Tab-separated table of C-alpha atoms in Angstrom:
chain	number	residue	atom	x	y	z
A	42	MET	CA	118.425	103.911	90.254
A	43	ARG	CA	115.573	104.309	92.826
A	44	LYS	CA	113.656	100.754	93.701
A	45	LYS	CA	110.198	100.314	93.433
A	46	ASN	CA	108.783	100.437	97.041
A	47	TYR	CA	105.573	98.581	97.573
A	48	PHE	CA	105.930	97.958	101.241
A	49	ALA	CA	102.860	98.725	103.773
A	50	GLY	CA	104.677	101.008	105.829
A	51	PRO	CA	106.920	102.779	106.128
A	52	SER	CA	106.353	103.547	102.891
A	53	VAL	CA	107.022	105.384	99.697
A	54	LEU	CA	107.438	109.425	99.765
A	55	PRO	CA	107.580	111.399	96.270
A	56	VAL	CA	110.850	112.319	95.175
A	57	GLU	CA	110.378	115.505	95.302
A	58	VAL	CA	109.623	115.491	99.082
A	59	LEU	CA	113.036	113.317	99.638
A	60	GLU	CA	114.528	116.215	97.567
A	61	GLU	CA	113.259	118.984	99.021
A	62	MET	CA	114.650	117.563	102.781
A	63	ARG	CA	117.736	117.119	101.325
A	64	GLU	CA	118.314	120.276	100.578
A	65	ASN	CA	117.050	121.857	103.610
A	66	ILE	CA	117.969	119.489	106.772
A	67	VAL	CA	120.955	121.171	107.536
A	68	ASP	CA	119.881	125.411	106.591
A	69	TYR	CA	116.269	125.256	106.836
A	70	GLU	CA	115.252	128.161	104.239
A	71	GLY	CA	118.012	129.933	104.710
A	72	LYS	CA	117.629	129.923	108.532
A	73	GLY	CA	120.584	129.078	109.596
A	74	LEU	CA	119.993	126.021	111.034
A	75	SER	CA	117.770	122.798	110.885
A	76	ILE	CA	113.699	122.384	111.452
A	77	ILE	CA	114.953	119.407	113.526
A	78	GLU	CA	117.233	121.602	116.122
A	79	ALA	CA	114.423	124.501	116.245
A	80	SER	CA	112.678	124.384	119.348
A	81	HIS	CA	108.896	123.643	118.971
A	82	ARG	CA	108.025	126.845	121.445
A	83	GLY	CA	109.867	128.912	118.831
A	84	GLY	CA	108.864	130.508	115.832
A	85	LEU	CA	110.332	128.749	112.797
A	86	PHE	CA	108.711	125.869	113.967
A	87	GLU	CA	105.804	126.789	114.755
A	88	GLU	CA	105.491	128.491	111.310
A	89	MET	CA	105.951	125.013	109.693
A	90	TYR	CA	103.739	123.338	112.008
A	91	ASP	CA	100.815	125.957	111.578
A	92	SER	CA	101.227	125.707	107.675
A	93	CYS	CA	101.523	121.894	107.865
A	94	LEU	CA	97.564	122.172	109.745
A	95	SER	CA	96.365	124.641	107.528
A	96	THR	CA	97.494	122.789	104.352
A	97	PHE	CA	96.060	119.848	105.743
A	98	ARG	CA	92.062	121.190	107.269
A	99	GLU	CA	91.726	122.734	103.140
A	100	LEU	CA	93.150	119.161	101.790
A	101	LEU	CA	90.074	117.948	103.389
A	102	SER	CA	87.459	120.519	104.324
A	103	ILE	CA	88.013	120.198	107.917
A	104	PRO	CA	85.323	122.518	109.105
A	105	ASP	CA	86.089	124.923	112.186
A	106	ASP	CA	84.609	122.917	115.041
A	107	TYR	CA	87.139	120.576	114.806
A	108	ASP	CA	90.794	120.176	116.011
A	109	VAL	CA	94.102	119.553	114.380
A	110	TYR	CA	96.979	118.098	115.476
A	111	PHE	CA	100.013	115.565	115.704
A	112	LEU	CA	100.829	112.890	118.406
A	113	GLY	CA	103.820	110.619	118.784
A	114	GLY	CA	103.011	106.947	119.528
A	115	GLY	CA	101.484	105.922	116.384
A	116	ALA	CA	97.633	104.706	115.783
A	117	THR	CA	98.302	101.655	118.740
A	118	LEU	CA	98.668	104.573	120.953
A	119	GLN	CA	95.052	106.006	120.082
A	120	PHE	CA	94.012	102.032	120.708
A	121	THR	CA	93.867	102.458	124.238
A	122	MET	CA	93.198	106.838	124.280
A	123	ILE	CA	90.212	106.616	122.493
A	124	PRO	CA	88.699	103.690	125.529
A	125	THR	CA	90.337	105.813	128.230
A	126	ASN	CA	89.080	109.018	127.289
A	127	PHE	CA	85.124	108.286	125.953
A	128	LEU	CA	84.533	104.460	127.063
A	129	THR	CA	82.901	105.933	130.478
A	130	PRO	CA	81.392	104.175	133.071
A	131	GLY	CA	77.787	103.127	132.343
A	132	LYS	CA	78.846	103.386	128.382
A	133	VAL	CA	79.073	100.530	125.634
A	134	ALA	CA	81.463	101.580	122.398
A	135	ASP	CA	80.834	99.451	119.371
A	136	TYR	CA	83.486	98.204	117.565
A	137	SER	CA	83.519	95.854	114.061
A	138	LYS	CA	86.528	93.496	113.818
A	139	THR	CA	87.293	93.634	110.290
A	140	GLY	CA	91.167	92.917	110.397
A	141	THR	CA	93.980	93.031	112.267
A	142	TRP	CA	94.087	96.927	112.614
A	143	SER	CA	90.453	96.905	114.114
A	144	ASN	CA	90.873	93.441	115.763
A	145	LYS	CA	94.008	94.948	118.156
A	146	ALA	CA	91.950	98.520	118.775
A	147	CYS	CA	88.808	95.951	119.922
A	148	SER	CA	91.062	94.141	122.216
A	149	ASP	CA	92.904	97.003	124.303
A	150	ALA	CA	89.217	98.760	124.810
A	151	GLN	CA	87.944	95.053	126.112
A	152	LYS	CA	90.213	95.825	129.119
A	153	LEU	CA	88.707	99.368	129.672
A	154	GLY	CA	85.376	98.966	129.379
A	155	ASN	CA	81.769	97.450	127.852
A	156	VAL	CA	82.663	96.817	124.557
A	157	ASN	CA	79.926	95.291	121.386
A	158	VAL	CA	81.327	94.298	118.688
A	159	PHE	CA	78.393	94.993	115.582
A	160	PHE	CA	80.874	92.964	113.172
A	161	ASP	CA	82.695	89.820	113.011
A	162	GLY	CA	84.543	89.193	110.238
A	163	LYS	CA	86.488	86.351	111.534
A	164	SER	CA	84.078	83.312	109.665
A	165	SER	CA	85.154	85.110	105.942
A	166	ASN	CA	89.265	85.673	107.610
A	167	PHE	CA	88.569	88.954	107.117
A	168	THR	CA	87.558	89.394	103.760
A	169	THR	CA	84.276	91.090	103.410
A	170	LEU	CA	82.760	94.200	105.916
A	171	PRO	CA	78.835	94.963	106.679
A	172	ASP	CA	76.476	96.641	104.820
A	173	PRO	CA	77.255	100.320	106.070
A	174	ALA	CA	73.146	100.103	105.880
A	175	THR	CA	73.153	97.881	108.827
A	176	VAL	CA	75.230	99.665	111.396
A	177	LYS	CA	73.409	100.534	114.584
A	178	PRO	CA	75.185	101.936	117.212
A	179	SER	CA	74.290	100.259	120.706
A	180	GLU	CA	71.726	101.663	123.290
A	181	ASN	CA	73.815	103.845	125.360
A	182	SER	CA	76.643	103.987	122.793
A	183	ALA	CA	79.435	105.620	123.575
A	184	TYR	CA	81.248	105.821	120.197
A	185	VAL	CA	81.356	103.427	116.604
A	186	TYR	CA	85.028	102.257	115.705
A	187	LEU	CA	86.125	101.182	112.585
A	188	CYS	CA	89.343	101.197	110.549
A	189	ALA	CA	88.318	102.276	107.348
A	190	ASN	CA	91.409	100.483	105.523
A	191	GLU	CA	92.683	97.727	107.319
A	192	THR	CA	96.490	96.769	105.254
A	193	ILE	CA	97.070	93.358	105.728
A	194	GLY	CA	93.832	91.659	104.835
A	195	GLY	CA	93.760	94.599	101.861
A	196	ILE	CA	89.948	95.450	102.798
A	197	GLU	CA	88.117	99.376	102.813
A	198	TRP	CA	84.903	100.484	103.551
A	199	LYS	CA	83.735	102.120	100.676
A	200	ASP	CA	81.105	104.306	102.516
A	201	PHE	CA	80.570	104.806	106.123
A	202	PRO	CA	77.575	104.437	108.468
A	203	ASP	CA	75.319	107.285	109.065
A	204	THR	CA	75.612	106.686	113.040
A	205	GLY	CA	73.222	109.625	114.310
A	206	ASP	CA	73.899	111.778	117.173
A	207	VAL	CA	76.352	108.739	118.424
A	208	PRO	CA	80.134	109.605	117.240
A	209	LEU	CA	81.643	107.284	114.334
A	210	ILE	CA	85.904	106.769	115.204
A	211	ALA	CA	87.601	105.621	112.455
A	212	ASP	CA	91.196	104.150	112.201
A	213	MET	CA	92.577	105.871	108.265
A	214	SER	CA	96.110	105.391	108.389
A	215	SER	CA	96.479	104.031	105.193
A	216	ASP	CA	94.245	105.472	102.678
A	217	ILE	CA	93.936	109.324	104.389
A	218	LEU	CA	93.545	111.913	101.749
A	219	SER	CA	93.392	109.091	98.696
A	220	ARG	CA	89.774	110.118	98.553
A	221	PRO	CA	87.315	112.500	99.657
A	222	VAL	CA	85.731	112.237	103.200
A	223	ASP	CA	83.301	113.912	104.853
A	224	VAL	CA	84.946	114.716	108.204
A	225	LYS	CA	81.501	115.651	109.135
A	226	LYS	CA	79.969	111.987	109.861
A	227	PHE	CA	83.022	111.714	112.049
A	228	GLY	CA	83.291	112.503	115.414
A	229	MET	CA	87.295	111.485	114.983
A	230	ILE	CA	89.645	110.931	112.526
A	231	TYR	CA	93.252	109.701	113.031
A	232	GLY	CA	96.217	107.843	111.799
A	233	GLY	CA	99.795	107.131	111.949
A	234	VAL	CA	101.463	108.777	109.003
A	235	GLN	CA	104.166	106.320	107.616
A	236	LYS	CA	101.711	104.217	105.076
A	237	ASN	CA	100.705	107.918	103.033
A	238	LEU	CA	101.494	110.370	104.802
A	239	GLY	CA	105.278	111.215	105.575
A	240	PRO	CA	107.897	109.723	107.693
A	241	ALA	CA	106.874	107.211	110.107
A	242	GLY	CA	106.851	109.050	113.895
A	243	ALA	CA	103.314	111.427	114.204
A	244	THR	CA	100.038	110.703	114.594
A	245	PHE	CA	97.333	112.999	113.005
A	246	ILE	CA	94.233	113.799	115.542
A	247	ILE	CA	91.317	114.908	113.737
A	248	MET	CA	88.625	115.585	116.386
A	249	ARG	CA	85.004	117.378	116.849
A	250	LYS	CA	85.206	120.014	119.597
A	251	ASP	CA	82.428	118.430	121.210
A	252	MET	CA	83.948	115.630	121.341
A	253	LEU	CA	85.714	116.667	124.214
A	254	GLU	CA	82.614	117.280	126.571
A	255	ARG	CA	81.968	113.657	126.641
A	256	ARG	CA	85.569	112.444	127.938
A	257	ASN	CA	86.862	111.153	131.005
A	258	GLU	CA	87.700	114.312	132.942
A	259	ASN	CA	90.145	112.179	135.204
A	260	LEU	CA	93.353	111.402	133.613
A	261	THR	CA	96.912	111.808	133.437
A	262	ALA	CA	98.067	114.816	131.223
A	263	TYR	CA	99.002	112.965	128.244
A	264	MET	CA	95.840	110.593	127.931
A	265	ASP	CA	94.193	113.743	127.846
A	266	TYR	CA	93.159	115.053	124.253
A	267	ALA	CA	91.634	117.955	125.943
A	268	LEU	CA	94.856	119.391	127.104
A	269	HIS	CA	96.797	118.062	123.252
A	270	ALA	CA	93.639	120.537	121.842
A	271	LYS	CA	94.567	122.883	123.660
A	272	GLU	CA	97.978	122.939	123.187
A	273	LYS	CA	97.562	122.043	119.785
A	274	GLY	CA	99.715	118.816	119.864
A	275	LEU	CA	102.170	120.448	121.795
A	276	TYR	CA	102.147	119.989	125.278
A	277	ASN	CA	105.362	117.811	125.034
A	278	THR	CA	108.095	118.372	122.361
A	279	PRO	CA	106.256	116.620	118.569
A	280	PRO	CA	107.689	114.567	116.555
A	281	VAL	CA	109.525	117.547	114.462
A	282	PHE	CA	111.006	115.743	111.393
A	283	SER	CA	108.039	113.690	110.916
A	284	ILE	CA	105.571	116.370	111.107
A	285	TRP	CA	107.813	118.593	108.332
A	286	GLY	CA	108.144	115.481	106.434
A	287	VAL	CA	103.924	115.773	106.764
A	288	LYS	CA	103.670	119.003	105.629
A	289	LEU	CA	106.060	118.496	102.295
A	290	VAL	CA	104.267	116.038	101.106
A	291	LEU	CA	100.411	117.701	101.577
A	292	GLU	CA	101.772	120.503	100.129
A	293	TRP	CA	103.171	117.663	96.742
A	294	ILE	CA	99.176	116.371	97.042
A	295	LYS	CA	98.104	120.101	96.436
A	296	ARG	CA	99.862	120.266	93.765
A	297	ASN	CA	99.134	117.471	92.271
A	298	GLY	CA	94.991	117.979	91.874
A	299	GLY	CA	94.815	117.635	96.017
A	300	VAL	CA	92.559	114.741	96.950
A	301	ALA	CA	90.287	114.650	93.530
A	302	GLY	CA	93.932	114.279	91.899
A	303	MET	CA	94.408	111.073	94.034
A	304	ASP	CA	91.278	109.923	94.112
A	305	ALA	CA	91.542	109.540	90.439
A	306	LEU	CA	95.396	108.236	90.826
A	307	ALA	CA	94.221	105.777	92.959
A	308	GLU	CA	91.828	104.630	90.725
A	309	LYS	CA	93.809	104.345	87.657
A	310	LYS	CA	96.470	102.241	89.503
A	311	SER	CA	94.636	99.875	91.592
A	312	SER	CA	92.222	99.195	88.134
A	313	LEU	CA	95.755	97.858	86.767
A	314	ILE	CA	96.672	95.226	89.255
A	315	TYR	CA	93.039	93.811	89.819
A	316	ASP	CA	92.166	93.806	86.138
A	317	VAL	CA	94.869	91.045	85.859
A	318	ILE	CA	94.526	89.729	89.093
A	319	ASP	CA	90.670	88.697	87.606
A	320	SER	CA	92.426	88.389	83.747
A	321	SER	CA	93.113	84.139	84.823
A	322	ASP	CA	92.370	81.484	87.613
A	323	PHE	CA	96.353	82.034	87.820
A	324	TRP	CA	96.158	84.808	89.982
A	325	ARG	CA	93.356	85.096	93.358
A	326	SER	CA	92.234	87.622	94.727
A	327	PRO	CA	90.689	86.519	98.559
A	328	VAL	CA	88.839	89.730	98.605
A	329	ASP	CA	85.159	90.447	98.507
A	330	SER	CA	85.449	92.402	95.264
A	331	ARG	CA	83.024	95.376	96.746
A	332	TYR	CA	85.592	96.047	99.344
A	333	ARG	CA	88.967	95.546	98.023
A	334	SER	CA	91.494	97.912	98.816
A	335	ARG	CA	92.559	100.475	96.294
A	336	MET	CA	95.780	100.926	98.760
A	337	ASN	CA	96.911	97.867	99.841
A	338	ILE	CA	96.082	94.934	97.020
A	339	VAL	CA	96.471	91.306	98.369
A	340	PHE	CA	96.518	88.271	96.168
A	341	ARG	CA	97.690	84.909	95.723
A	342	LEU	CA	99.165	82.576	93.531
A	343	PRO	CA	98.236	78.258	93.190
A	344	SER	CA	101.115	77.926	95.185
A	345	GLU	CA	103.189	79.178	98.328
A	346	GLU	CA	106.187	77.955	95.983
A	347	LEU	CA	104.947	80.399	93.074
A	348	GLU	CA	104.717	82.965	95.501
A	349	ALA	CA	107.836	82.953	96.706
A	350	LYS	CA	109.565	82.541	93.411
A	351	PHE	CA	107.508	85.671	92.639
A	352	VAL	CA	108.882	87.619	95.580
A	353	LYS	CA	112.720	86.590	94.344
A	354	GLU	CA	112.335	87.164	91.182
A	355	ALA	CA	110.496	90.647	91.655
A	356	THR	CA	113.114	91.124	94.911
A	357	ALA	CA	116.166	90.809	91.761
A	358	ALA	CA	114.105	93.260	88.749
A	359	ASP	CA	114.442	96.071	92.048
A	360	MET	CA	110.589	95.406	93.023
A	361	LEU	CA	110.479	95.393	97.160
A	362	GLY	CA	107.884	94.811	99.421
A	363	LEU	CA	105.934	92.194	97.409
A	364	LYS	CA	105.761	89.755	100.018
A	365	GLY	CA	102.319	89.161	101.879
A	366	HIS	CA	102.414	90.033	106.016
A	367	ARG	CA	103.422	86.907	107.741
A	368	SER	CA	100.394	86.882	109.330
A	369	VAL	CA	98.385	85.998	106.376
A	370	GLY	CA	100.796	85.241	104.076
A	371	GLY	CA	100.557	85.858	100.147
A	372	LEU	CA	101.808	88.398	98.294
A	373	ARG	CA	100.968	92.182	98.752
A	374	ALA	CA	101.542	95.243	97.207
A	375	SER	CA	101.110	98.826	98.507
A	376	LEU	CA	100.101	101.302	96.281
A	377	TYR	CA	100.065	104.849	97.799
A	378	ASN	CA	99.295	108.272	96.719
A	379	ALA	CA	103.022	108.559	96.344
A	380	LEU	CA	103.755	105.424	94.850
A	381	PRO	CA	104.710	106.873	90.740
A	382	TYR	CA	101.756	105.426	88.551
A	383	GLU	CA	104.878	103.689	85.888
A	384	ASP	CA	105.528	101.799	88.946
A	385	VAL	CA	102.279	100.136	88.817
A	386	VAL	CA	102.426	99.761	85.220
A	387	ALA	CA	105.840	97.982	85.825
A	388	LEU	CA	104.034	95.996	88.325
A	389	ARG	CA	101.374	94.787	86.079
A	390	ASP	CA	103.612	94.288	83.368
A	391	PHE	CA	105.909	91.726	85.590
A	392	MET	CA	102.805	90.146	86.998
A	393	LEU	CA	101.999	89.053	83.271
A	394	ASP	CA	105.446	87.962	82.080
A	395	PHE	CA	105.788	85.741	85.229
A	396	GLU	CA	102.185	84.314	84.708
A	397	LYS	CA	103.700	83.365	80.943
A	398	LYS	CA	106.353	82.058	82.524
A	399	ASN	CA	104.931	80.577	84.771
A	400	GLY	CA	101.079	79.855	84.246
C-alpha cells in the first residue's frame, strides 16, 4: 500500500504516471529501447520533447512570442543566470525578499550587480506580502523579481504587480499549473519541476522572446539564454528522464480538467486543512491569511513537544513529510496537484483526532 506523501519536494507524482513509466521504462512505446537510452539528437526523444512542450503551451496558454524549454541545474542555477543575463551595467534589479527562495535569489544577484530590495519580509518573519498595487519598478530597472510561492514559509502571491515596460520575472517552481496565470504579464517564468510537475532534474523556462534583446551578450555558452532558446534547450544533453516525467504529468493534468481543474482541486484540498487550523486555538497558522499558500500549508501546535508527537504518530499512520523545514520548525503539509483528495481528507481526519486526544 502506498503511503501518503506530503513532502515539499521531490514530491508526490500521480500513480497513473508512475505506472506508465513502469510500463514503458524498458521498451518505450514498442520502439525496442528505453527513452532514457535514446539520443537527444534522435527522433524518438525529439518527438517526446516536442509533445511535452506543446502540451505545456496548451495548458498554460503560452503565447507564440515566448520560448519554452528545459534546462538542468534546478531553480538555483537560475538565481545566477537571470542577473548574469539581464542585470547589465548601469541597471538595477528590483527584488522582493519574501522567504527562503527569493532571499537566496536576491543574495546571488547582489553579488553580480546593483539590487534594490522593494520588499523585505524579515520584520514579520516572512509571513506577509506587499500589496501588488504598491510595487513599482525602480528608475532604470532591468527587471522585477519575485517568488510566486514560498514552500518553506507557506506564503503565495495571489495577484501579481503590473510592472509596465519593465519585465516581471517569477519563480513558479511550487505552484505552476495549480491556478490560471496570465503569462503575458511576465517577461519570464521559470521553476524546478520536482515540486508540482515531475521528477527532479529539469527546470522549465518560459521567456518572452524580446527579453533576449536586453541581455548581456558577452556570456559563456551555458549561461546564455539566447543560445538555449536557439537550440530549444538542447544545446547540451537534457535531463531526459525528468522531461519524460513532466510530459506524462502534463498529460495527466490535461485529462483531469487542465489548469481550471487543478485550481478547483487546490481550493478544495487546502480549505479542508485551513478549516481545521481556523477551528480552534489548538492550531495556529503563522501566515497572513490573505497570502496563505494552497500548495504548502505551514502550521504550529501549542508546543514543540506536541509537534514532535504529531509527526511521530502521523508517520506511524503512513503519513510522510509533515515536519516543517529545519530552518523554521513547526509542521507543513504540501498539497501539490498530484496529491489525491482522499489523502487530504485523511490528514484532516488525523488532525481532528489528534486534537481530540491532545487538546
